XYZ file of N, CA and C in Angstrom:
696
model
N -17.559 -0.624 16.494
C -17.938 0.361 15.477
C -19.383 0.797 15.718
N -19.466 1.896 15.534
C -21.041 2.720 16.137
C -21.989 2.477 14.497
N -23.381 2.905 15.137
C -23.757 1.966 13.917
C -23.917 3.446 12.853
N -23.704 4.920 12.822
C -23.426 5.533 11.738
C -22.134 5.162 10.915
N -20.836 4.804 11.861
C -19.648 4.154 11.529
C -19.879 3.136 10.510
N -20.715 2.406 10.709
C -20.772 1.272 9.775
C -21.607 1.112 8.748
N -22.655 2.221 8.898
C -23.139 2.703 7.532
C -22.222 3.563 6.728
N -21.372 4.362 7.409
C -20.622 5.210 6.321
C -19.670 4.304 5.784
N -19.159 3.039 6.386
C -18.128 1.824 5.949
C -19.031 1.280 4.779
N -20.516 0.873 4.818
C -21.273 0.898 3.736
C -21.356 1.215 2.268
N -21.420 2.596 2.757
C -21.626 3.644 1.851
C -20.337 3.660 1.391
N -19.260 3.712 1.717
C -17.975 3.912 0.845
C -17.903 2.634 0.292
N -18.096 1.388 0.676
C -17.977 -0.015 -0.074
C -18.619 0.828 -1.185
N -19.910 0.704 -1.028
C -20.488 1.062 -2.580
C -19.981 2.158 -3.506
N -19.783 2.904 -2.528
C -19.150 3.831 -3.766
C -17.953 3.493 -4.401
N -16.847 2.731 -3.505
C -15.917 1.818 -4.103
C -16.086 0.473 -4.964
N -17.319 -0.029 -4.775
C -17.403 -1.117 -5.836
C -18.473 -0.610 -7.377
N -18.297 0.981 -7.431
C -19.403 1.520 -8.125
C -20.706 1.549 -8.049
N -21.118 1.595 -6.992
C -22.659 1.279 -7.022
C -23.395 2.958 -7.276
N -22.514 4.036 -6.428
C -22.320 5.278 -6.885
C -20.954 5.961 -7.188
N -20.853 5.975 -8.176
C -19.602 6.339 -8.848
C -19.177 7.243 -8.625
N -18.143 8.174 -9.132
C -17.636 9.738 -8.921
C -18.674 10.626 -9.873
N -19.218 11.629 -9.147
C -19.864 12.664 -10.008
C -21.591 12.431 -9.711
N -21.821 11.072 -9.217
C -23.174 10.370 -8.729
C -23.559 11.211 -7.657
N -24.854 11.329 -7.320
C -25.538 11.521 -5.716
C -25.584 10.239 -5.313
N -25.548 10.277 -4.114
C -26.166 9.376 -3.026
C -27.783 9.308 -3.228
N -28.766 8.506 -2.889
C -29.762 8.442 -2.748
C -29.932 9.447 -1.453
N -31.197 10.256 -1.123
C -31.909 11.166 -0.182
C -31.788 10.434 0.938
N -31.465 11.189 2.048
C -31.676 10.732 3.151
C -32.663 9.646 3.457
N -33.933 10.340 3.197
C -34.997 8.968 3.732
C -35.051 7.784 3.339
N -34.430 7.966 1.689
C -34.183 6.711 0.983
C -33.191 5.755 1.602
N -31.888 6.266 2.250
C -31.333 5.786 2.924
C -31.591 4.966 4.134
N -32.043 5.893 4.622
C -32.522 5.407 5.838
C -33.412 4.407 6.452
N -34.223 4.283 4.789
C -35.578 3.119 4.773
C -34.512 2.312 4.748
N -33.832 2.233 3.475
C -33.108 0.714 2.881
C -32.153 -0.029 3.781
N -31.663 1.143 4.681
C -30.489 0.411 5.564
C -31.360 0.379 7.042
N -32.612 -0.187 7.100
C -32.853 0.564 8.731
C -32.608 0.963 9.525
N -32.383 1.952 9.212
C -31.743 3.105 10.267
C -32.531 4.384 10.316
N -32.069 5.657 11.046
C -33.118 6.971 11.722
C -32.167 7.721 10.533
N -33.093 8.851 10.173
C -32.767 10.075 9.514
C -31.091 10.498 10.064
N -31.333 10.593 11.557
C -30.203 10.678 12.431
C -28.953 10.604 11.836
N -29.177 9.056 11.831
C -27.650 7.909 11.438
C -27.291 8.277 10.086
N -28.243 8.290 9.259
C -27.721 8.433 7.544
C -27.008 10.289 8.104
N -27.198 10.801 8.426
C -26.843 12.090 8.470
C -25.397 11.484 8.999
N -25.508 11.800 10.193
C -24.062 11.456 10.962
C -22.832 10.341 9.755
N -23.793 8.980 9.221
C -22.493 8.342 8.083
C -22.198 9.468 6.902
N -22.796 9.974 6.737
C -22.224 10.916 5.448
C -22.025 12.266 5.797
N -21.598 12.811 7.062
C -21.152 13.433 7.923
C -19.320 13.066 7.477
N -19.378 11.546 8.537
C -18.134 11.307 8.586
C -17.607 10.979 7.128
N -18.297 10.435 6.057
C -17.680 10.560 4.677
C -17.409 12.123 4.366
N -17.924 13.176 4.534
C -17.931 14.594 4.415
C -16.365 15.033 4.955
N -16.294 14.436 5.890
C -14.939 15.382 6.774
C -14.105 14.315 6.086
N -14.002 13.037 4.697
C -13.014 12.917 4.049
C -12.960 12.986 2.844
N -13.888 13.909 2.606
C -14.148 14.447 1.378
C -13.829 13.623 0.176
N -14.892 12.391 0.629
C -15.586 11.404 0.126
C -16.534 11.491 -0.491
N -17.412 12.321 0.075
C -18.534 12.991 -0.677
C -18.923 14.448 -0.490
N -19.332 15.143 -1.061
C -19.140 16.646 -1.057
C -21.127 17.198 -1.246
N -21.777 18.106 -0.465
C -23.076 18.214 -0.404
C -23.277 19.688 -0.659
N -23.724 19.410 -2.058
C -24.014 20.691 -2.779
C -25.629 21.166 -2.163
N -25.844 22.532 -1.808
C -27.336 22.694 -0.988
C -28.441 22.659 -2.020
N -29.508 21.949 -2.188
C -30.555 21.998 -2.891
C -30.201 21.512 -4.052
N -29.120 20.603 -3.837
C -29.207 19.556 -5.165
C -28.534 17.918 -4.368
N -27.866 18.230 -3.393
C -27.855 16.457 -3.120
C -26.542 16.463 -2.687
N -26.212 15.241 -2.334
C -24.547 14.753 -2.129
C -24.359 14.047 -2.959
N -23.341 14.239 -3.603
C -22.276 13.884 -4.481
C -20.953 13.315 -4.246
N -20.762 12.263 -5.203
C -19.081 11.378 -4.981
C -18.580 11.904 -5.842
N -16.996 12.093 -4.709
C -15.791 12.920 -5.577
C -14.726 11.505 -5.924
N -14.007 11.966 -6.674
C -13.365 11.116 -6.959
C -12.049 10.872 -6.077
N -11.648 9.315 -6.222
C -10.786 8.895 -5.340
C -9.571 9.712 -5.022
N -9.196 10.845 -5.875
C -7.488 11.586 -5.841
C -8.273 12.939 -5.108
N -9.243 13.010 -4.578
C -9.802 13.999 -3.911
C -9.941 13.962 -2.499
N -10.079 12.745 -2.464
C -9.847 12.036 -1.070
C -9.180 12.380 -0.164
N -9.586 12.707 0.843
C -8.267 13.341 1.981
C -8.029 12.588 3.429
N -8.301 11.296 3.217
C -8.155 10.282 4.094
C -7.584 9.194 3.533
N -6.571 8.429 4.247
C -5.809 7.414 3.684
C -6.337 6.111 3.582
N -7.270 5.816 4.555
C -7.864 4.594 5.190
C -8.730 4.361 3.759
N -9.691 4.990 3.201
C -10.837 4.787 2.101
C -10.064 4.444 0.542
N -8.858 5.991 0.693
C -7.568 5.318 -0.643
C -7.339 4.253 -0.500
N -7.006 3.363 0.716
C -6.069 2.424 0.761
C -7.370 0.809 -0.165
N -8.542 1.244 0.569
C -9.601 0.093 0.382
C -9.798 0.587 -0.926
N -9.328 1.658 -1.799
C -10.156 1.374 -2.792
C -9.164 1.280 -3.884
N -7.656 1.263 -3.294
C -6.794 0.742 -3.882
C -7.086 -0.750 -4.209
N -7.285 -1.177 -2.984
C -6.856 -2.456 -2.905
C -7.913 -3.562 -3.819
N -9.335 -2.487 -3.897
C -10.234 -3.448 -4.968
C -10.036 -2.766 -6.073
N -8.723 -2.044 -6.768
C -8.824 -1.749 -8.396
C -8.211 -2.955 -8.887
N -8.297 -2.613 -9.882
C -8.010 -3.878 -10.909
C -6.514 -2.670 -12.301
N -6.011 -3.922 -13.044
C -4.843 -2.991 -13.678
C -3.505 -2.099 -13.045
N -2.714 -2.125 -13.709
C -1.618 -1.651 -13.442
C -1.177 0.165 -12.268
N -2.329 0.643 -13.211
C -2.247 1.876 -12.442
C -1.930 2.055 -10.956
N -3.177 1.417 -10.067
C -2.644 1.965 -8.929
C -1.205 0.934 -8.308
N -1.226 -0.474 -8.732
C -0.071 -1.134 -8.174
C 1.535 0.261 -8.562
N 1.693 0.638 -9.816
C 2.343 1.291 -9.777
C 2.315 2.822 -9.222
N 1.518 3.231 -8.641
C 1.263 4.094 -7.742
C 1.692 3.753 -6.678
N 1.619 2.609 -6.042
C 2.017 2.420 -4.717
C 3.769 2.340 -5.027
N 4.261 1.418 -6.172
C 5.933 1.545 -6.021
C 6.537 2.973 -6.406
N 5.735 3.788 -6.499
C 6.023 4.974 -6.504
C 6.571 5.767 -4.704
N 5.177 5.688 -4.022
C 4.692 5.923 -3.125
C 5.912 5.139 -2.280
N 5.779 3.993 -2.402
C 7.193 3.290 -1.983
C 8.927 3.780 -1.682
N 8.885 4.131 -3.126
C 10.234 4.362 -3.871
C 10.616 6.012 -2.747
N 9.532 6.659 -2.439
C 9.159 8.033 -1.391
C 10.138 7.664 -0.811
N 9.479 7.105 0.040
C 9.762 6.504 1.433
C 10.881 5.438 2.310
N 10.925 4.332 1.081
C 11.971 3.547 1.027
C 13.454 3.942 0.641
N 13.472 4.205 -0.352
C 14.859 5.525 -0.723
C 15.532 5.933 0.650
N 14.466 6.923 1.134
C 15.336 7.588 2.170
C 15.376 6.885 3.227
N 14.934 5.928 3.903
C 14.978 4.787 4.873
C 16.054 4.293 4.910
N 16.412 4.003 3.691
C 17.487 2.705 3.653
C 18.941 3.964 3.591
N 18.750 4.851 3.374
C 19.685 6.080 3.465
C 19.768 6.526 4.797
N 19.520 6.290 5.762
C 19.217 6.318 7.230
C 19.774 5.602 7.552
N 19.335 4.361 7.055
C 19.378 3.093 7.909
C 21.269 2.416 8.126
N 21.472 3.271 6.501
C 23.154 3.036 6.343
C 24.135 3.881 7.742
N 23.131 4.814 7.763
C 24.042 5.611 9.234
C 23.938 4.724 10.725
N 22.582 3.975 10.374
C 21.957 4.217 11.964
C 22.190 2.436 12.420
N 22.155 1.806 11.205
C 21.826 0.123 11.367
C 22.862 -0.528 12.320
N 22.102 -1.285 12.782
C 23.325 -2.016 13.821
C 23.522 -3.989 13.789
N 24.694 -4.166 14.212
C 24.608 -5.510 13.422
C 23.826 -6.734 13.772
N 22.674 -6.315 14.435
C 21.438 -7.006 15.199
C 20.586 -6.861 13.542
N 20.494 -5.269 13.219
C 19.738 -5.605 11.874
C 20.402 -5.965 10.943
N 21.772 -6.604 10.916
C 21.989 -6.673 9.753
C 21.920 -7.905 9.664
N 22.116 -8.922 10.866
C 21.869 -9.861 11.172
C 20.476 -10.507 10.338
N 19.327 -9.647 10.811
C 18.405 -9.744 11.089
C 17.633 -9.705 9.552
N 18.451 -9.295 8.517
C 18.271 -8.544 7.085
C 18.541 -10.445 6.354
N 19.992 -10.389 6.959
C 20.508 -11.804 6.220
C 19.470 -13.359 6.628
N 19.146 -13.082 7.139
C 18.145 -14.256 8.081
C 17.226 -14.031 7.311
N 16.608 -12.871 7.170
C 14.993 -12.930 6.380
C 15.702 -13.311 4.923
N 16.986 -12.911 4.048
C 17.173 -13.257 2.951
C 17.415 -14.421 2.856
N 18.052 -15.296 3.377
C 18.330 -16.579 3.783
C 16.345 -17.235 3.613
N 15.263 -17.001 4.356
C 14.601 -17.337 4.184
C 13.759 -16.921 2.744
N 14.052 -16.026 2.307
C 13.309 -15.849 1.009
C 13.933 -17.050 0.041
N 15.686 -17.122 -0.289
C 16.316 -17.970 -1.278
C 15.407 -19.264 -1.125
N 15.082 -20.153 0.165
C 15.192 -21.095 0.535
C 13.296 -21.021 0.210
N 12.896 -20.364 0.333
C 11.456 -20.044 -0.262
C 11.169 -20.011 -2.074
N 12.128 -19.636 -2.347
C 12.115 -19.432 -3.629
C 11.983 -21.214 -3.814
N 12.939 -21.809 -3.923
C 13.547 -22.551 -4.087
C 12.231 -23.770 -4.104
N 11.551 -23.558 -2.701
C 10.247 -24.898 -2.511
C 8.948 -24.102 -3.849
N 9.383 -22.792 -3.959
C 8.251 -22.590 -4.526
C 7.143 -21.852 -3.278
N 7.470 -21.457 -2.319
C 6.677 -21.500 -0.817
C 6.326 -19.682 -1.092
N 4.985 -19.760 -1.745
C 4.649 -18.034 -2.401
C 5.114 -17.291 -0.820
N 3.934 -17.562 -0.268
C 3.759 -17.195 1.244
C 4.795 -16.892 1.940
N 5.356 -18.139 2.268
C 6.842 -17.781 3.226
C 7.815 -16.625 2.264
N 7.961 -16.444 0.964
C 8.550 -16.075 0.171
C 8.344 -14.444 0.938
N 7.238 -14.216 0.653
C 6.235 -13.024 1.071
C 6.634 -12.240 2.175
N 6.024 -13.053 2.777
C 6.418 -12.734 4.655
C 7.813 -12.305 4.813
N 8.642 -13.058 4.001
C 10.280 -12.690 4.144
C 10.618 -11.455 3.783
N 10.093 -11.365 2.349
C 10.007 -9.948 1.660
C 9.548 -8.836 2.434
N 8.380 -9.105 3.199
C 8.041 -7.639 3.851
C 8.845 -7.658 4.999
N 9.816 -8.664 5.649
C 10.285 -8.597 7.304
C 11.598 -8.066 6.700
N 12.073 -8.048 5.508
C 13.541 -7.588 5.317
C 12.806 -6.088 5.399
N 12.074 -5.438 4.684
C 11.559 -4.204 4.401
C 11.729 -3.528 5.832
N 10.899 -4.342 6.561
C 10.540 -3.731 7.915
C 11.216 -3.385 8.746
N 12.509 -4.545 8.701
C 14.047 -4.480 9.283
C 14.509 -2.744 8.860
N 14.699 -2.793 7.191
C 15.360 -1.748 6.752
C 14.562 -0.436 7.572
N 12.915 -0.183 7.576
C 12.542 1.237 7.959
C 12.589 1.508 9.420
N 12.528 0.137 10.426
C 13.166 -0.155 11.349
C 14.804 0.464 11.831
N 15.521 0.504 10.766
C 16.860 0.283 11.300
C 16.726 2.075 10.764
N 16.016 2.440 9.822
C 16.012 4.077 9.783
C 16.268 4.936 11.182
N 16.419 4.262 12.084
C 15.999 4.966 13.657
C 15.186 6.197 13.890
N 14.412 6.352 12.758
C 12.865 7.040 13.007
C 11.734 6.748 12.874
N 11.075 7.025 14.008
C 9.914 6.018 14.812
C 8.813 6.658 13.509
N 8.887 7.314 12.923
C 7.706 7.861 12.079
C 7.637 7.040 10.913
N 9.063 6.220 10.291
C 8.826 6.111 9.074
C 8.064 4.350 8.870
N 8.340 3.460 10.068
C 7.647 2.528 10.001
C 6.023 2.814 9.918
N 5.627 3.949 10.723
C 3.944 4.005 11.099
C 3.980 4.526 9.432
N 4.516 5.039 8.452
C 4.000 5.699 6.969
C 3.557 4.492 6.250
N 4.540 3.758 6.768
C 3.748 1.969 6.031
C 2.341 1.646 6.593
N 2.435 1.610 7.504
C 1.331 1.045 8.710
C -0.135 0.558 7.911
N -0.497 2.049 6.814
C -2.076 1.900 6.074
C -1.718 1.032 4.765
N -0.265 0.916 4.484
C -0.190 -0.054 3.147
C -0.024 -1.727 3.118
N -0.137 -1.917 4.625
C 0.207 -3.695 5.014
C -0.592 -4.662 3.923
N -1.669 -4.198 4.230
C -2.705 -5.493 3.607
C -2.308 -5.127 1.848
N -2.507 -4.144 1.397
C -2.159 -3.731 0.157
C -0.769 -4.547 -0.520
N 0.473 -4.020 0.208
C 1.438 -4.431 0.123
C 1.962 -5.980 -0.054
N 1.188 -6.951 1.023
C 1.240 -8.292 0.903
C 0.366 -8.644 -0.535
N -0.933 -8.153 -0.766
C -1.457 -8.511 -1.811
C -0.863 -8.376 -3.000
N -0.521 -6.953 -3.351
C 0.755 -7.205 -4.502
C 1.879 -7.891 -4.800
N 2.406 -8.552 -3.369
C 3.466 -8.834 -3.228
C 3.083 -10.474 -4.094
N 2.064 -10.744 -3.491
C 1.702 -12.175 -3.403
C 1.308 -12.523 -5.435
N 0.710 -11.342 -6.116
C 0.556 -11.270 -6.847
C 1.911 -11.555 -7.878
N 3.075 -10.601 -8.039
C 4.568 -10.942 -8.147
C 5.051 -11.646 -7.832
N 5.058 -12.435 -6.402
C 5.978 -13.377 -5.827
C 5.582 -15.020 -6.710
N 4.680 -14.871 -7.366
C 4.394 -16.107 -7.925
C 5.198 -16.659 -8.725
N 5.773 -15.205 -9.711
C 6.369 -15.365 -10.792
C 7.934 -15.885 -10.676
N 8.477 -17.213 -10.666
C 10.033 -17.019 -10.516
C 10.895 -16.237 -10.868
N 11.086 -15.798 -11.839
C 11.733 -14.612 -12.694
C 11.807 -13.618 -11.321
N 10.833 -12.859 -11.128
C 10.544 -12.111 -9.997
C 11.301 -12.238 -9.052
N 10.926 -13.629 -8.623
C 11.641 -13.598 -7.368
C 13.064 -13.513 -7.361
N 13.722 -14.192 -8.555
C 15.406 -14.272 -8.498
C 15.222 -12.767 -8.629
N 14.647 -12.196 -9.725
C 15.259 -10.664 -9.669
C 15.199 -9.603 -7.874
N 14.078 -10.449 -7.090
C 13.905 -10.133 -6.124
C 15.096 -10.247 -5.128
N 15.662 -11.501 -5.121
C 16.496 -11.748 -4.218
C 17.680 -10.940 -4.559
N 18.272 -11.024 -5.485
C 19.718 -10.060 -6.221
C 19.424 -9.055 -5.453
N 18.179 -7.609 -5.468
C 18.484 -6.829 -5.345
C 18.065 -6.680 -3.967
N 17.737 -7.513 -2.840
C 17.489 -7.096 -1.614
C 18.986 -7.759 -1.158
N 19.801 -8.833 -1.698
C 21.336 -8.899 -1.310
C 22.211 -7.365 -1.434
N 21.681 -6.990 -2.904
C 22.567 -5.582 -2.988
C 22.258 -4.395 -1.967
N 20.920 -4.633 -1.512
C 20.655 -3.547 -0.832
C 21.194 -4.035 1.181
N 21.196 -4.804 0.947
C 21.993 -5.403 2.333
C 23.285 -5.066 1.836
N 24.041 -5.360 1.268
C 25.469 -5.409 1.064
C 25.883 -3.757 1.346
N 24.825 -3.110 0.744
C 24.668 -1.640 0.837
C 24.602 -0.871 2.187
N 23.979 -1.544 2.616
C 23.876 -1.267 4.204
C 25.172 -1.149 4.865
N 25.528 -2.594 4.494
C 26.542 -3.222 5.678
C 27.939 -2.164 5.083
N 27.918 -1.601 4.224
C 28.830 -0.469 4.584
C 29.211 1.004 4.924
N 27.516 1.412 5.258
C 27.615 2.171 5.864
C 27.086 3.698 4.989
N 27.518 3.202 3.784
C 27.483 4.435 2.913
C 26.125 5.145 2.315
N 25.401 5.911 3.020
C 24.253 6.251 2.647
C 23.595 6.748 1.321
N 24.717 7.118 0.694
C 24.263 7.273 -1.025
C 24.612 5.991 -1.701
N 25.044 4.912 -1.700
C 25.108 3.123 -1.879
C 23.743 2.792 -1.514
N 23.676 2.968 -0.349
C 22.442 2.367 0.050
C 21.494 2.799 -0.362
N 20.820 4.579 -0.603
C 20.050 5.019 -1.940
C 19.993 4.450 -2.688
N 20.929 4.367 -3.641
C 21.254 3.868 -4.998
C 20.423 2.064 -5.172
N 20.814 1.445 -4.174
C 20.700 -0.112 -4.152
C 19.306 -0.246 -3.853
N 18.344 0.633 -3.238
C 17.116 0.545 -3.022
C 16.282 0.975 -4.061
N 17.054 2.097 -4.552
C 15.925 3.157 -5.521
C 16.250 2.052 -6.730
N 17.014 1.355 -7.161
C 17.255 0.069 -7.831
C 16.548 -1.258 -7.842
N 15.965 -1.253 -6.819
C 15.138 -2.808 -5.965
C 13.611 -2.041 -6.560
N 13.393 -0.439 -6.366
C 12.266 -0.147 -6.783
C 11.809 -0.125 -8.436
N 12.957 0.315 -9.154
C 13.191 0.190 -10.513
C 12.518 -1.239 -11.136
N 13.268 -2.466 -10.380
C 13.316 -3.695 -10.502
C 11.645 -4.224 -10.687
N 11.551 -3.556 -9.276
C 10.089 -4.237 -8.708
C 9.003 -3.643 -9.755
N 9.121 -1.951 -10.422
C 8.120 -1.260 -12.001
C 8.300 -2.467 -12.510
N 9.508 -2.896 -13.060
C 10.138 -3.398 -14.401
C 9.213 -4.608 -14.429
N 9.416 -5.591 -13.426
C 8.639 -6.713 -12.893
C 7.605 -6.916 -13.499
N 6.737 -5.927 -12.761
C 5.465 -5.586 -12.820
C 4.571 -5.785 -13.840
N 5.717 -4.342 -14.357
C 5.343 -4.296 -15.800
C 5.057 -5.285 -17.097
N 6.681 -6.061 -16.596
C 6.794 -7.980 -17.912
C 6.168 -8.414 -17.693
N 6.185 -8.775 -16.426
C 5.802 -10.603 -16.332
C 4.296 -10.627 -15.552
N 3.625 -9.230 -14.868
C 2.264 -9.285 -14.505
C 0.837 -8.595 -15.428
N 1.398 -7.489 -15.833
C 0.506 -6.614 -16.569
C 0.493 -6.934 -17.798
N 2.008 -6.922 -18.240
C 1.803 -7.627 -19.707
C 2.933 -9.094 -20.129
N 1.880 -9.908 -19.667
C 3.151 -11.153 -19.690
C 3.149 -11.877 -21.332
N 4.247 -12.120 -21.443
C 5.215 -12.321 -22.802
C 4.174 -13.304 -23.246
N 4.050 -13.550 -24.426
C 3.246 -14.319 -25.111
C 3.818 -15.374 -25.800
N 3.415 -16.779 -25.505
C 4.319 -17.791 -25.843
C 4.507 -18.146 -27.641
């Protein structure tokens, strides 16, 4: 990483952990440039490359300014500043974002799957039950995202695995967050059996149905037993 690269990685931390908020300036160049030692140069060039993701926006003769995160036109800075919010909002943004993508995958995947993945579907479920079961969050986890991967995998289009690609780290973290909960997980396992069972016959509106269902599941989840869990 070049060292404007890693001041503008800087500079978006802070603006992601609030240090300058949406609607804030940045401190002046020179100010910058003292605090982080670095040349006039470099602070230019990092908020350059925040500029072309319209991260921050530089009004003339008044300063640069932070836009807010849904303004954003780069995935990489959404994804980090997903991943340090706090509350329900963006987790359910992503099973949204999900529900996109996954839907029509597994509607693919009913045409295209072959019995290597289906194989390959029952093996990772086999390891989730048997995860559940020790209590094993982790292995639980890992299982959960390798059935996923199988399914956008077996889509036989090379594009729809890389659409995941910026949500990995995100994805495990939520996952890990839910997977704690038993409830969860049985409701977890039911509906990644239905959505295999779905597969294995082929029928691409079944297999819709059984996924856009697993996504339903996974709001519903969310919603009980993490955001607002039942009060004893």
């Amino acid at each position: 990483m070049s060292i404007p690269d890693d001041l503008a990685e800087q500079l978006l931390n802070a603006i992601i952990d609030g240090t300058y908020p949406p609607g804030s300036t940045l401190p002046p160049e020179a100010e910058l440039a003292e605090a982080s030692a670095v040349s006039r140069l470099t602070v230019r060039e990092a908020v350059k490359h925040l500029r072309a993701q319209n991260v921050v926006r530089v009004v003339r003769g008044r300063g640069t300014y932070v836009n807010p995160p849904d303004r954003w036109t780069a995935l990489a800075p959404v994804v980090k500043a997903a991943s340090r919010g706090t509350g329900g909002g963006l987790s359910e943004a992503l099973i949204e974002a999900r529900r996109l993508i996954e839907n029509g995958a597994a509607e693919l995947a009913a045409h295209r799957r072959t019995e290597d993945d289906l194989a390959e579907l029952r093996e990772h479920l086999a390891t989730m039950r048997a995860a559940a079961e020790t209590g094993d969050t982790e292995q639980f986890v890992q299982a959960d995202i390798d059935f996923h991967d199988v399914v956008l995998r077996a889509s036989g289009n090379l594009f729809v695995p890389l659409l995941f690609e910026p949500f990995g780290a995100l994805l495990a973290q939520g996952r890990r967050e839910t997977s704690a909960v038993p409830r969860i997980r049985a409701n977890a396992i039911d509906h990644h059996e239905a959505v295999l069972d779905a597969l294995a016959t082929g029928d691409p509106e079944l297999a819709r149905r059984a996924m856009n269902a697993h996504m339903n599941q996974t709001a519903d989840d969310l919603r009980t037993h993490v955001l607002k869990p039942a009060q004893p």
